[in-house]
Amino acid sequence: MSEEKLDPPHDEPPSIGPHSGGTEPDYRFTLANERTFLAWLRTALGLLAGGVAVHQLVPRPVAMSSVLAGLCVVLAAILAAGAYPRWRHVQIAMRAGQPLARSSMILVLTAGVFLLMAAAVVLVITS
């Protein structure tokens, strides 16, 4: 057999997953990526707990406290849903030796917290 047939075609990228393919990244980077993933989940859990607390403990005005609680829960869901894809993309990029992609999660979290603060200000003023 010739060497040409043993080599994979150059137009097909090698299959790289978060746990296979490419080169094994330094374990410190892998663990840092995992800590970042867990931090996103902790933030989501904190927002969820905040939404439940607002819903249970802030009696009036009902509409505004419901909006604030709903915003907390929705932002928590968005962060929890985005944490795993972000972890996966970073892990694959590290294995492939590629630069890390920009994260829209930072902008989503910043805008969400700003909306929560605005809703909290309105709640304080109207109660």
CSV table of N, CA, C and O in Angstrom, one decimal:
chain,number,residue,atom,x,y,z
A,1,MET,N,0.8,-1.2,0.0
A,1,MET,CA,0.0,0.0,0.0
A,1,MET,C,0.9,1.2,0.0
A,1,MET,O,1.9,1.3,0.7
A,2,SER,N,0.4,2.3,-0.7
A,2,SER,CA,1.2,3.5,-0.7
A,2,SER,C,0.8,4.3,0.5
A,2,SER,O,-0.2,4.2,1.1
A,3,GLU,N,1.7,5.3,0.9
A,3,GLU,CA,1.5,6.1,2.0
A,3,GLU,C,0.3,7.0,1.8
A,3,GLU,O,-0.4,7.5,2.7
A,4,GLU,N,0.0,7.4,0.5
A,4,GLU,CA,-1.1,8.3,0.2
A,4,GLU,C,-2.4,7.7,0.7
A,4,GLU,O,-3.3,8.4,1.2
A,5,LYS,N,-2.7,6.4,0.6
A,5,LYS,CA,-3.9,5.8,1.0
A,5,LYS,C,-4.0,5.7,2.6
A,5,LYS,O,-5.1,5.6,3.1
A,6,LEU,N,-2.9,5.7,3.3
A,6,LEU,CA,-3.0,5.6,4.7
A,6,LEU,C,-3.3,7.0,5.4
A,6,LEU,O,-3.9,7.0,6.4
A,7,ASP,N,-2.9,8.0,4.8
A,7,ASP,CA,-3.2,9.4,5.3
A,7,ASP,C,-4.6,9.7,5.1
A,7,ASP,O,-5.2,9.5,4.0
A,8,PRO,N,-5.3,10.4,6.1
A,8,PRO,CA,-6.6,10.8,5.9
A,8,PRO,C,-6.7,12.0,4.9
A,8,PRO,O,-5.7,12.7,4.7
A,9,PRO,N,-7.8,12.2,4.1
A,9,PRO,CA,-7.8,13.3,3.2
A,9,PRO,C,-7.6,14.6,3.9
A,9,PRO,O,-8.1,14.8,5.0
A,10,HIS,N,-6.9,15.5,3.3
A,10,HIS,CA,-6.6,16.8,3.9
A,10,HIS,C,-7.8,17.7,3.9
A,10,HIS,O,-7.7,18.7,4.7
A,11,ASP,N,-8.8,17.5,3.2
A,11,ASP,CA,-9.9,18.4,3.1
A,11,ASP,C,-11.0,18.1,4.2
A,11,ASP,O,-11.8,18.9,4.5
A,12,GLU,N,-10.8,17.0,5.0
A,12,GLU,CA,-11.7,16.7,6.1
A,12,GLU,C,-11.0,17.0,7.4
A,12,GLU,O,-10.0,16.5,7.7
A,13,PRO,N,-11.7,17.9,8.2
A,13,PRO,CA,-11.0,18.2,9.5
A,13,PRO,C,-11.1,16.9,10.4
A,13,PRO,O,-12.1,16.2,10.4
A,14,PRO,N,-10.1,16.7,11.2
A,14,PRO,CA,-10.1,15.6,12.2
A,14,PRO,C,-11.3,15.8,13.2
A,14,PRO,O,-11.6,16.9,13.5
A,15,SER,N,-11.8,14.7,13.6
A,15,SER,CA,-12.9,14.8,14.6
A,15,SER,C,-12.3,15.1,16.0
A,15,SER,O,-11.6,14.3,16.5
A,16,ILE,N,-12.7,16.3,16.5
A,16,ILE,CA,-12.2,16.7,17.8
A,16,ILE,C,-13.4,16.9,18.7
A,16,ILE,O,-14.3,17.7,18.4
A,17,GLY,N,-13.5,16.2,19.8
A,17,GLY,CA,-14.5,16.4,20.8
A,17,GLY,C,-13.9,16.9,22.1
A,17,GLY,O,-12.7,17.1,22.2
A,18,PRO,N,-14.7,17.2,23.1
A,18,PRO,CA,-14.2,17.7,24.3
A,18,PRO,C,-13.3,16.8,25.1
A,18,PRO,O,-12.5,17.2,25.9
A,19,HIS,N,-13.4,15.5,24.8
A,19,HIS,CA,-12.6,14.5,25.6
A,19,HIS,C,-11.7,13.7,24.6
A,19,HIS,O,-11.0,12.8,25.1
A,20,SER,N,-11.7,14.0,23.3
A,20,SER,CA,-10.9,13.2,22.4
A,20,SER,C,-10.5,14.0,21.2
A,20,SER,O,-11.1,15.0,20.9
A,21,GLY,N,-9.5,13.5,20.5
A,21,GLY,CA,-9.0,14.2,19.4
A,21,GLY,C,-8.0,15.3,19.7
A,21,GLY,O,-8.0,15.8,20.9
A,22,GLY,N,-7.3,15.8,18.8
A,22,GLY,CA,-6.4,16.9,19.0
A,22,GLY,C,-5.3,16.5,20.0
A,22,GLY,O,-5.0,15.4,20.1
A,23,THR,N,-4.8,17.5,20.7
A,23,THR,CA,-3.8,17.2,21.7
A,23,THR,C,-4.4,17.5,23.1
A,23,THR,O,-5.2,18.4,23.3
A,24,GLU,N,-4.0,16.7,24.0
A,24,GLU,CA,-4.4,16.8,25.4
A,24,GLU,C,-4.0,18.1,26.0
A,24,GLU,O,-2.8,18.4,26.0
A,25,PRO,N,-4.9,19.0,26.4
A,25,PRO,CA,-4.5,20.3,27.0
A,25,PRO,C,-3.9,20.1,28.4
A,25,PRO,O,-4.1,19.1,29.0
A,26,ASP,N,-3.1,21.1,28.8
A,26,ASP,CA,-2.6,21.0,30.1
A,26,ASP,C,-3.8,20.9,31.1
A,26,ASP,O,-4.8,21.6,31.0
A,27,TYR,N,-3.7,20.0,32.1
A,27,TYR,CA,-4.8,19.7,33.0
A,27,TYR,C,-5.2,21.0,33.7
A,27,TYR,O,-6.4,21.1,34.1
A,28,ARG,N,-4.3,21.9,34.0
A,28,ARG,CA,-4.7,23.1,34.7
A,28,ARG,C,-5.7,23.9,33.9
A,28,ARG,O,-6.6,24.5,34.4
A,29,PHE,N,-5.6,24.0,32.5
A,29,PHE,CA,-6.5,24.7,31.7
A,29,PHE,C,-7.9,24.0,31.7
A,29,PHE,O,-8.9,24.6,31.7
A,30,THR,N,-7.8,22.6,31.6
A,30,THR,CA,-9.0,21.9,31.6
A,30,THR,C,-9.8,22.1,32.9
A,30,THR,O,-11.0,22.3,32.9
A,31,LEU,N,-9.1,22.1,34.1
A,31,LEU,CA,-9.7,22.3,35.3
A,31,LEU,C,-10.2,23.7,35.5
A,31,LEU,O,-11.3,24.0,36.1
A,32,ALA,N,-9.5,24.7,34.9
A,32,ALA,CA,-10.0,26.1,34.9
A,32,ALA,C,-11.2,26.2,34.1
A,32,ALA,O,-12.2,26.9,34.5
A,33,ASN,N,-11.3,25.5,33.0
A,33,ASN,CA,-12.5,25.6,32.2
A,33,ASN,C,-13.7,25.0,33.0
A,33,ASN,O,-14.8,25.5,32.9
A,34,GLU,N,-13.4,23.9,33.7
A,34,GLU,CA,-14.5,23.3,34.5
A,34,GLU,C,-14.9,24.2,35.6
A,34,GLU,O,-16.1,24.3,35.9
A,35,ARG,N,-14.0,24.9,36.3
A,35,ARG,CA,-14.3,25.8,37.3
A,35,ARG,C,-15.2,26.9,36.8
A,35,ARG,O,-16.1,27.4,37.5
A,36,THR,N,-14.9,27.4,35.6
A,36,THR,CA,-15.7,28.5,35.0
A,36,THR,C,-17.1,28.0,34.7
A,36,THR,O,-18.1,28.7,35.0
A,37,PHE,N,-17.2,26.7,34.2
A,37,PHE,CA,-18.5,26.1,34.0
A,37,PHE,C,-19.3,26.1,35.3
A,37,PHE,O,-20.5,26.5,35.3
A,38,LEU,N,-18.7,25.6,36.3
A,38,LEU,CA,-19.4,25.5,37.6
A,38,LEU,C,-19.7,26.9,38.2
A,38,LEU,O,-20.7,27.1,38.8
A,39,ALA,N,-18.9,27.9,37.9
A,39,ALA,CA,-19.2,29.3,38.3
A,39,ALA,C,-20.5,29.8,37.6
A,39,ALA,O,-21.3,30.5,38.2
A,40,TRP,N,-20.6,29.5,36.3
A,40,TRP,CA,-21.8,29.9,35.6
A,40,TRP,C,-23.1,29.2,36.2
A,40,TRP,O,-24.1,29.8,36.4
A,41,LEU,N,-22.9,27.9,36.6
A,41,LEU,CA,-24.0,27.2,37.2
A,41,LEU,C,-24.3,27.8,38.6
A,41,LEU,O,-25.5,27.9,39.0
A,42,ARG,N,-23.3,28.1,39.4
A,42,ARG,CA,-23.5,28.7,40.7
A,42,ARG,C,-24.3,30.1,40.6
A,42,ARG,O,-25.2,30.4,41.4
A,43,THR,N,-23.9,30.8,39.6
A,43,THR,CA,-24.6,32.1,39.3
A,43,THR,C,-26.0,31.9,39.0
A,43,THR,O,-26.9,32.6,39.5
A,44,ALA,N,-26.3,30.9,38.1
A,44,ALA,CA,-27.6,30.6,37.8
A,44,ALA,C,-28.4,30.1,39.0
A,44,ALA,O,-29.6,30.5,39.2
A,45,LEU,N,-27.8,29.3,39.8
A,45,LEU,CA,-28.5,28.8,41.1
A,45,LEU,C,-28.8,30.0,42.0
A,45,LEU,O,-29.9,30.1,42.6
A,46,GLY,N,-27.9,30.9,42.1
A,46,GLY,CA,-28.1,32.1,42.9
A,46,GLY,C,-29.2,33.0,42.4
A,46,GLY,O,-30.1,33.5,43.2
A,47,LEU,N,-29.3,33.1,41.1
A,47,LEU,CA,-30.4,33.9,40.5
A,47,LEU,C,-31.7,33.2,40.7
A,47,LEU,O,-32.7,33.9,41.0
A,48,LEU,N,-31.7,31.9,40.6
A,48,LEU,CA,-32.9,31.1,40.8
A,48,LEU,C,-33.4,31.3,42.3
A,48,LEU,O,-34.6,31.5,42.5
A,49,ALA,N,-32.5,31.2,43.2
A,49,ALA,CA,-32.8,31.4,44.6
A,49,ALA,C,-33.3,32.8,44.9
A,49,ALA,O,-34.3,33.0,45.6
A,50,GLY,N,-32.7,33.8,44.2
A,50,GLY,CA,-33.2,35.1,44.4
A,50,GLY,C,-34.6,35.3,43.8
A,50,GLY,O,-35.4,36.0,44.4
A,51,GLY,N,-34.9,34.7,42.7
A,51,GLY,CA,-36.2,34.8,42.1
A,51,GLY,C,-37.3,34.2,43.1
A,51,GLY,O,-38.3,34.8,43.3
A,52,VAL,N,-36.9,33.0,43.6
A,52,VAL,CA,-37.9,32.4,44.6
A,52,VAL,C,-38.1,33.2,45.8
A,52,VAL,O,-39.2,33.4,46.3
A,53,ALA,N,-37.0,33.8,46.3
A,53,ALA,CA,-37.0,34.7,47.5
A,53,ALA,C,-37.9,35.9,47.3
A,53,ALA,O,-38.7,36.3,48.1
A,54,VAL,N,-37.7,36.5,46.1
A,54,VAL,CA,-38.5,37.7,45.8
A,54,VAL,C,-39.9,37.4,45.7
A,54,VAL,O,-40.8,38.1,46.3
A,55,HIS,N,-40.2,36.3,45.1
A,55,HIS,CA,-41.6,35.8,44.9
A,55,HIS,C,-42.3,35.5,46.2
A,55,HIS,O,-43.5,35.8,46.4
A,56,GLN,N,-41.5,34.9,47.1
A,56,GLN,CA,-42.1,34.6,48.4
A,56,GLN,C,-42.1,35.7,49.5
A,56,GLN,O,-43.0,35.7,50.3
A,57,LEU,N,-41.1,36.6,49.4
A,57,LEU,CA,-41.0,37.5,50.5
A,57,LEU,C,-41.4,38.9,50.2
A,57,LEU,O,-41.5,39.7,51.1
A,58,VAL,N,-41.6,39.3,49.0
A,58,VAL,CA,-42.0,40.7,48.6
A,58,VAL,C,-43.4,40.7,48.3
A,58,VAL,O,-43.8,40.3,47.2
A,59,PRO,N,-44.3,41.1,49.2
A,59,PRO,CA,-45.7,41.0,49.0
A,59,PRO,C,-46.3,42.1,48.0
A,59,PRO,O,-47.2,41.7,47.2
A,60,ARG,N,-45.8,43.3,48.1
A,60,ARG,CA,-46.4,44.3,47.2
A,60,ARG,C,-45.3,45.2,46.5
A,60,ARG,O,-44.3,45.4,47.1
A,61,PRO,N,-45.6,45.7,45.4
A,61,PRO,CA,-46.7,45.4,44.5
A,61,PRO,C,-46.5,44.1,43.9
A,61,PRO,O,-45.4,43.7,43.5
A,62,VAL,N,-47.6,43.3,43.8
A,62,VAL,CA,-47.5,41.9,43.3
A,62,VAL,C,-47.0,41.9,41.9
A,62,VAL,O,-46.1,41.0,41.6
A,63,ALA,N,-47.5,42.7,41.0
A,63,ALA,CA,-47.1,42.7,39.6
A,63,ALA,C,-45.6,42.9,39.5
A,63,ALA,O,-44.9,42.2,38.8
A,64,MET,N,-45.0,43.9,40.2
A,64,MET,CA,-43.6,44.3,40.1
A,64,MET,C,-42.7,43.2,40.7
A,64,MET,O,-41.7,42.8,40.2
A,65,SER,N,-43.2,42.6,41.8
A,65,SER,CA,-42.3,41.6,42.4
A,65,SER,C,-42.4,40.3,41.6
A,65,SER,O,-41.4,39.6,41.5
A,66,SER,N,-43.5,40.1,40.9
A,66,SER,CA,-43.6,38.9,40.0
A,66,SER,C,-42.7,39.1,38.8
A,66,SER,O,-42.0,38.2,38.3
A,67,VAL,N,-42.6,40.4,38.3
A,67,VAL,CA,-41.7,40.7,37.2
A,67,VAL,C,-40.2,40.5,37.6
A,67,VAL,O,-39.5,39.9,36.9
A,68,LEU,N,-39.9,41.0,38.8
A,68,LEU,CA,-38.5,40.8,39.2
A,68,LEU,C,-38.2,39.3,39.4
A,68,LEU,O,-37.1,38.9,39.0
A,69,ALA,N,-39.1,38.6,40.0
A,69,ALA,CA,-38.8,37.1,40.2
A,69,ALA,C,-38.7,36.4,38.9
A,69,ALA,O,-37.8,35.6,38.7
A,70,GLY,N,-39.6,36.8,38.0
A,70,GLY,CA,-39.5,36.2,36.6
A,70,GLY,C,-38.2,36.5,35.9
A,70,GLY,O,-37.7,35.6,35.2
A,71,LEU,N,-37.8,37.7,36.0
A,71,LEU,CA,-36.5,38.1,35.4
A,71,LEU,C,-35.3,37.2,36.0
A,71,LEU,O,-34.5,36.8,35.2
A,72,CYS,N,-35.4,37.1,37.3
A,72,CYS,CA,-34.3,36.3,37.9
A,72,CYS,C,-34.3,34.8,37.4
A,72,CYS,O,-33.3,34.3,37.0
A,73,VAL,N,-35.5,34.3,37.3
A,73,VAL,CA,-35.7,32.9,36.9
A,73,VAL,C,-35.3,32.7,35.4
A,73,VAL,O,-34.6,31.8,35.0
A,74,VAL,N,-35.7,33.6,34.6
A,74,VAL,CA,-35.4,33.6,33.1
A,74,VAL,C,-33.9,33.7,32.9
A,74,VAL,O,-33.3,33.0,32.2
A,75,LEU,N,-33.2,34.7,33.6
A,75,LEU,CA,-31.8,34.8,33.5
A,75,LEU,C,-31.1,33.6,34.0
A,75,LEU,O,-30.1,33.2,33.4
A,76,ALA,N,-31.5,33.0,35.1
A,76,ALA,CA,-30.9,31.8,35.6
A,76,ALA,C,-31.0,30.7,34.5
A,76,ALA,O,-30.1,29.9,34.3
A,77,ALA,N,-32.2,30.5,33.9
A,77,ALA,CA,-32.3,29.5,32.9
A,77,ALA,C,-31.4,29.7,31.7
A,77,ALA,O,-30.8,28.8,31.2
A,78,ILE,N,-31.3,31.0,31.3
A,78,ILE,CA,-30.4,31.3,30.1
A,78,ILE,C,-28.9,30.9,30.5
A,78,ILE,O,-28.2,30.3,29.7
A,79,LEU,N,-28.5,31.3,31.7
A,79,LEU,CA,-27.1,31.0,32.1
A,79,LEU,C,-26.9,29.5,32.2
A,79,LEU,O,-25.9,29.0,31.7
A,80,ALA,N,-27.8,28.8,32.8
A,80,ALA,CA,-27.7,27.4,32.9
A,80,ALA,C,-27.6,26.7,31.6
A,80,ALA,O,-26.8,25.8,31.3
A,81,ALA,N,-28.5,27.2,30.7
A,81,ALA,CA,-28.5,26.5,29.3
A,81,ALA,C,-27.3,26.9,28.5
A,81,ALA,O,-26.8,26.1,27.7
A,82,GLY,N,-26.7,28.0,28.7
A,82,GLY,CA,-25.5,28.4,28.0
A,82,GLY,C,-24.2,27.9,28.6
A,82,GLY,O,-23.1,28.0,27.9
A,83,ALA,N,-24.2,27.4,29.8
A,83,ALA,CA,-22.9,27.0,30.5
A,83,ALA,C,-22.3,25.8,29.8
A,83,ALA,O,-21.1,25.9,29.6
A,84,TYR,N,-23.0,24.8,29.5
A,84,TYR,CA,-22.4,23.6,28.9
A,84,TYR,C,-21.9,23.9,27.5
A,84,TYR,O,-20.8,23.5,27.2
A,85,PRO,N,-22.7,24.5,26.6
A,85,PRO,CA,-22.1,24.8,25.3
A,85,PRO,C,-20.8,25.6,25.3
A,85,PRO,O,-19.9,25.3,24.6
A,86,ARG,N,-20.8,26.5,26.3
A,86,ARG,CA,-19.6,27.3,26.4
A,86,ARG,C,-18.4,26.5,26.8
A,86,ARG,O,-17.3,26.6,26.3
A,87,TRP,N,-18.6,25.6,27.9
A,87,TRP,CA,-17.6,24.7,28.3
A,87,TRP,C,-17.1,23.8,27.2
A,87,TRP,O,-15.9,23.7,27.0
A,88,ARG,N,-18.0,23.3,26.4
A,88,ARG,CA,-17.7,22.4,25.3
A,88,ARG,C,-16.8,23.1,24.2
A,88,ARG,O,-15.8,22.5,23.8
A,89,HIS,N,-17.3,24.3,23.8
A,89,HIS,CA,-16.5,25.0,22.8
A,89,HIS,C,-15.1,25.4,23.3
A,89,HIS,O,-14.1,25.2,22.5
A,90,VAL,N,-14.9,25.7,24.5
A,90,VAL,CA,-13.6,26.1,25.0
A,90,VAL,C,-12.7,24.8,25.1
A,90,VAL,O,-11.6,24.8,24.7
A,91,GLN,N,-13.3,23.7,25.5
A,91,GLN,CA,-12.6,22.5,25.6
A,91,GLN,C,-12.1,22.0,24.2
A,91,GLN,O,-10.9,21.6,24.1
A,92,ILE,N,-13.0,22.1,23.3
A,92,ILE,CA,-12.6,21.7,21.9
A,92,ILE,C,-11.5,22.6,21.3
A,92,ILE,O,-10.6,22.2,20.7
A,93,ALA,N,-11.7,23.9,21.6
A,93,ALA,CA,-10.7,24.9,21.1
A,93,ALA,C,-9.3,24.6,21.7
A,93,ALA,O,-8.3,24.6,21.0
A,94,MET,N,-9.3,24.3,23.0
A,94,MET,CA,-8.0,24.0,23.6
A,94,MET,C,-7.4,22.7,23.0
A,94,MET,O,-6.2,22.7,22.7
A,95,ARG,N,-8.2,21.7,22.7
A,95,ARG,CA,-7.7,20.4,22.1
A,95,ARG,C,-7.2,20.7,20.7
A,95,ARG,O,-6.2,20.1,20.3
A,96,ALA,N,-7.9,21.6,20.0
A,96,ALA,CA,-7.5,21.8,18.6
A,96,ALA,C,-6.4,22.9,18.5
A,96,ALA,O,-5.9,23.1,17.4
A,97,GLY,N,-6.0,23.5,19.6
A,97,GLY,CA,-5.0,24.5,19.6
A,97,GLY,C,-5.4,25.8,18.9
A,97,GLY,O,-4.6,26.5,18.3
A,98,GLN,N,-6.7,26.1,18.9
A,98,GLN,CA,-7.3,27.3,18.3
A,98,GLN,C,-7.6,28.3,19.4
A,98,GLN,O,-7.7,28.0,20.5
A,99,PRO,N,-7.7,29.6,18.9
A,99,PRO,CA,-8.0,30.6,19.9
A,99,PRO,C,-9.4,30.5,20.4
A,99,PRO,O,-10.3,29.9,19.7
A,100,LEU,N,-9.7,30.9,21.6
A,100,LEU,CA,-11.0,30.8,22.2
A,100,LEU,C,-12.0,31.8,21.5
A,100,LEU,O,-11.6,33.0,21.3
A,101,ALA,N,-13.2,31.4,21.3
A,101,ALA,CA,-14.2,32.3,20.7
A,101,ALA,C,-14.7,33.2,21.8
A,101,ALA,O,-14.6,33.0,23.0
A,102,ARG,N,-15.2,34.4,21.3
A,102,ARG,CA,-15.8,35.3,22.2
A,102,ARG,C,-17.1,34.7,22.8
A,102,ARG,O,-17.8,34.0,22.1
A,103,SER,N,-17.4,35.1,24.0
A,103,SER,CA,-18.6,34.6,24.7
A,103,SER,C,-19.6,35.7,24.7
A,103,SER,O,-19.4,36.8,25.2
A,104,SER,N,-20.8,35.4,24.3
A,104,SER,CA,-22.0,36.3,24.4
A,104,SER,C,-22.6,36.2,25.8
A,104,SER,O,-23.4,37.0,26.2
A,105,MET,N,-22.2,35.2,26.6
A,105,MET,CA,-22.7,35.0,27.9
A,105,MET,C,-22.4,36.2,28.8
A,105,MET,O,-23.2,36.6,29.7
A,106,ILE,N,-21.2,36.8,28.6
A,106,ILE,CA,-20.9,38.0,29.4
A,106,ILE,C,-21.9,39.1,29.2
A,106,ILE,O,-22.3,39.8,30.1
A,107,LEU,N,-22.2,39.4,27.9
A,107,LEU,CA,-23.1,40.4,27.6
A,107,LEU,C,-24.5,40.1,28.1
A,107,LEU,O,-25.2,41.0,28.6
A,108,VAL,N,-24.9,38.9,28.0
A,108,VAL,CA,-26.2,38.5,28.4
A,108,VAL,C,-26.3,38.6,29.9
A,108,VAL,O,-27.3,39.2,30.5
A,109,LEU,N,-25.3,38.2,30.7
A,109,LEU,CA,-25.3,38.4,32.1
A,109,LEU,C,-25.3,39.8,32.5
A,109,LEU,O,-26.1,40.2,33.4
A,110,THR,N,-24.5,40.6,31.9
A,110,THR,CA,-24.5,42.1,32.2
A,110,THR,C,-25.8,42.7,31.9
A,110,THR,O,-26.3,43.5,32.8
A,111,ALA,N,-26.4,42.5,30.8
A,111,ALA,CA,-27.7,43.1,30.5
A,111,ALA,C,-28.8,42.6,31.4
A,111,ALA,O,-29.6,43.4,31.9
A,112,GLY,N,-28.7,41.3,31.7
A,112,GLY,CA,-29.7,40.7,32.6
A,112,GLY,C,-29.6,41.3,34.0
A,112,GLY,O,-30.6,41.7,34.6
A,113,VAL,N,-28.4,41.5,34.6
A,113,VAL,CA,-28.2,42.1,35.9
A,113,VAL,C,-28.7,43.5,35.9
A,113,VAL,O,-29.3,44.0,36.8
A,114,PHE,N,-28.4,44.2,34.8
A,114,PHE,CA,-28.8,45.6,34.7
A,114,PHE,C,-30.4,45.7,34.7
A,114,PHE,O,-30.9,46.5,35.4
A,115,LEU,N,-31.0,44.8,34.0
A,115,LEU,CA,-32.5,44.8,34.0
A,115,LEU,C,-33.0,44.4,35.4
A,115,LEU,O,-34.0,45.0,35.8
A,116,LEU,N,-32.4,43.5,36.1
A,116,LEU,CA,-32.8,43.1,37.4
A,116,LEU,C,-32.6,44.3,38.4
A,116,LEU,O,-33.5,44.6,39.2
A,117,MET,N,-31.5,45.1,38.2
A,117,MET,CA,-31.3,46.3,39.1
A,117,MET,C,-32.4,47.3,38.8
A,117,MET,O,-32.9,47.9,39.7
A,118,ALA,N,-32.7,47.5,37.5
A,118,ALA,CA,-33.7,48.5,37.2
A,118,ALA,C,-35.1,48.1,37.7
A,118,ALA,O,-35.8,48.9,38.3
A,119,ALA,N,-35.4,46.8,37.6
A,119,ALA,CA,-36.7,46.3,38.2
A,119,ALA,C,-36.7,46.4,39.7
A,119,ALA,O,-37.7,46.8,40.3
A,120,ALA,N,-35.6,46.2,40.3
A,120,ALA,CA,-35.5,46.3,41.8
A,120,ALA,C,-35.7,47.8,42.2
A,120,ALA,O,-36.3,48.1,43.2
A,121,VAL,N,-35.1,48.7,41.5
A,121,VAL,CA,-35.3,50.1,41.8
A,121,VAL,C,-36.7,50.5,41.7
A,121,VAL,O,-37.3,51.2,42.6
A,122,VAL,N,-37.4,50.1,40.6
A,122,VAL,CA,-38.8,50.4,40.5
A,122,VAL,C,-39.6,49.8,41.6
A,122,VAL,O,-40.5,50.4,42.1
A,123,LEU,N,-39.3,48.5,42.0
A,123,LEU,CA,-40.0,47.9,43.1
A,123,LEU,C,-39.8,48.7,44.4
A,123,LEU,O,-40.8,48.9,45.2
A,124,VAL,N,-38.6,49.1,44.7
A,124,VAL,CA,-38.3,49.9,45.9
A,124,VAL,C,-39.1,51.2,45.9
A,124,VAL,O,-39.7,51.6,46.9
A,125,ILE,N,-39.1,51.9,44.7
A,125,ILE,CA,-39.8,53.2,44.6
A,125,ILE,C,-41.3,53.0,44.8
A,125,ILE,O,-42.0,53.8,45.4
A,126,THR,N,-41.9,51.9,44.2
A,126,THR,CA,-43.3,51.8,44.2
A,126,THR,C,-43.9,51.1,45.5
A,126,THR,O,-45.1,51.1,45.7
A,127,SER,N,-43.0,50.6,46.3
A,127,SER,CA,-43.5,49.9,47.5
A,127,SER,C,-43.6,50.8,48.7
A,127,SER,O,-43.0,51.8,48.8
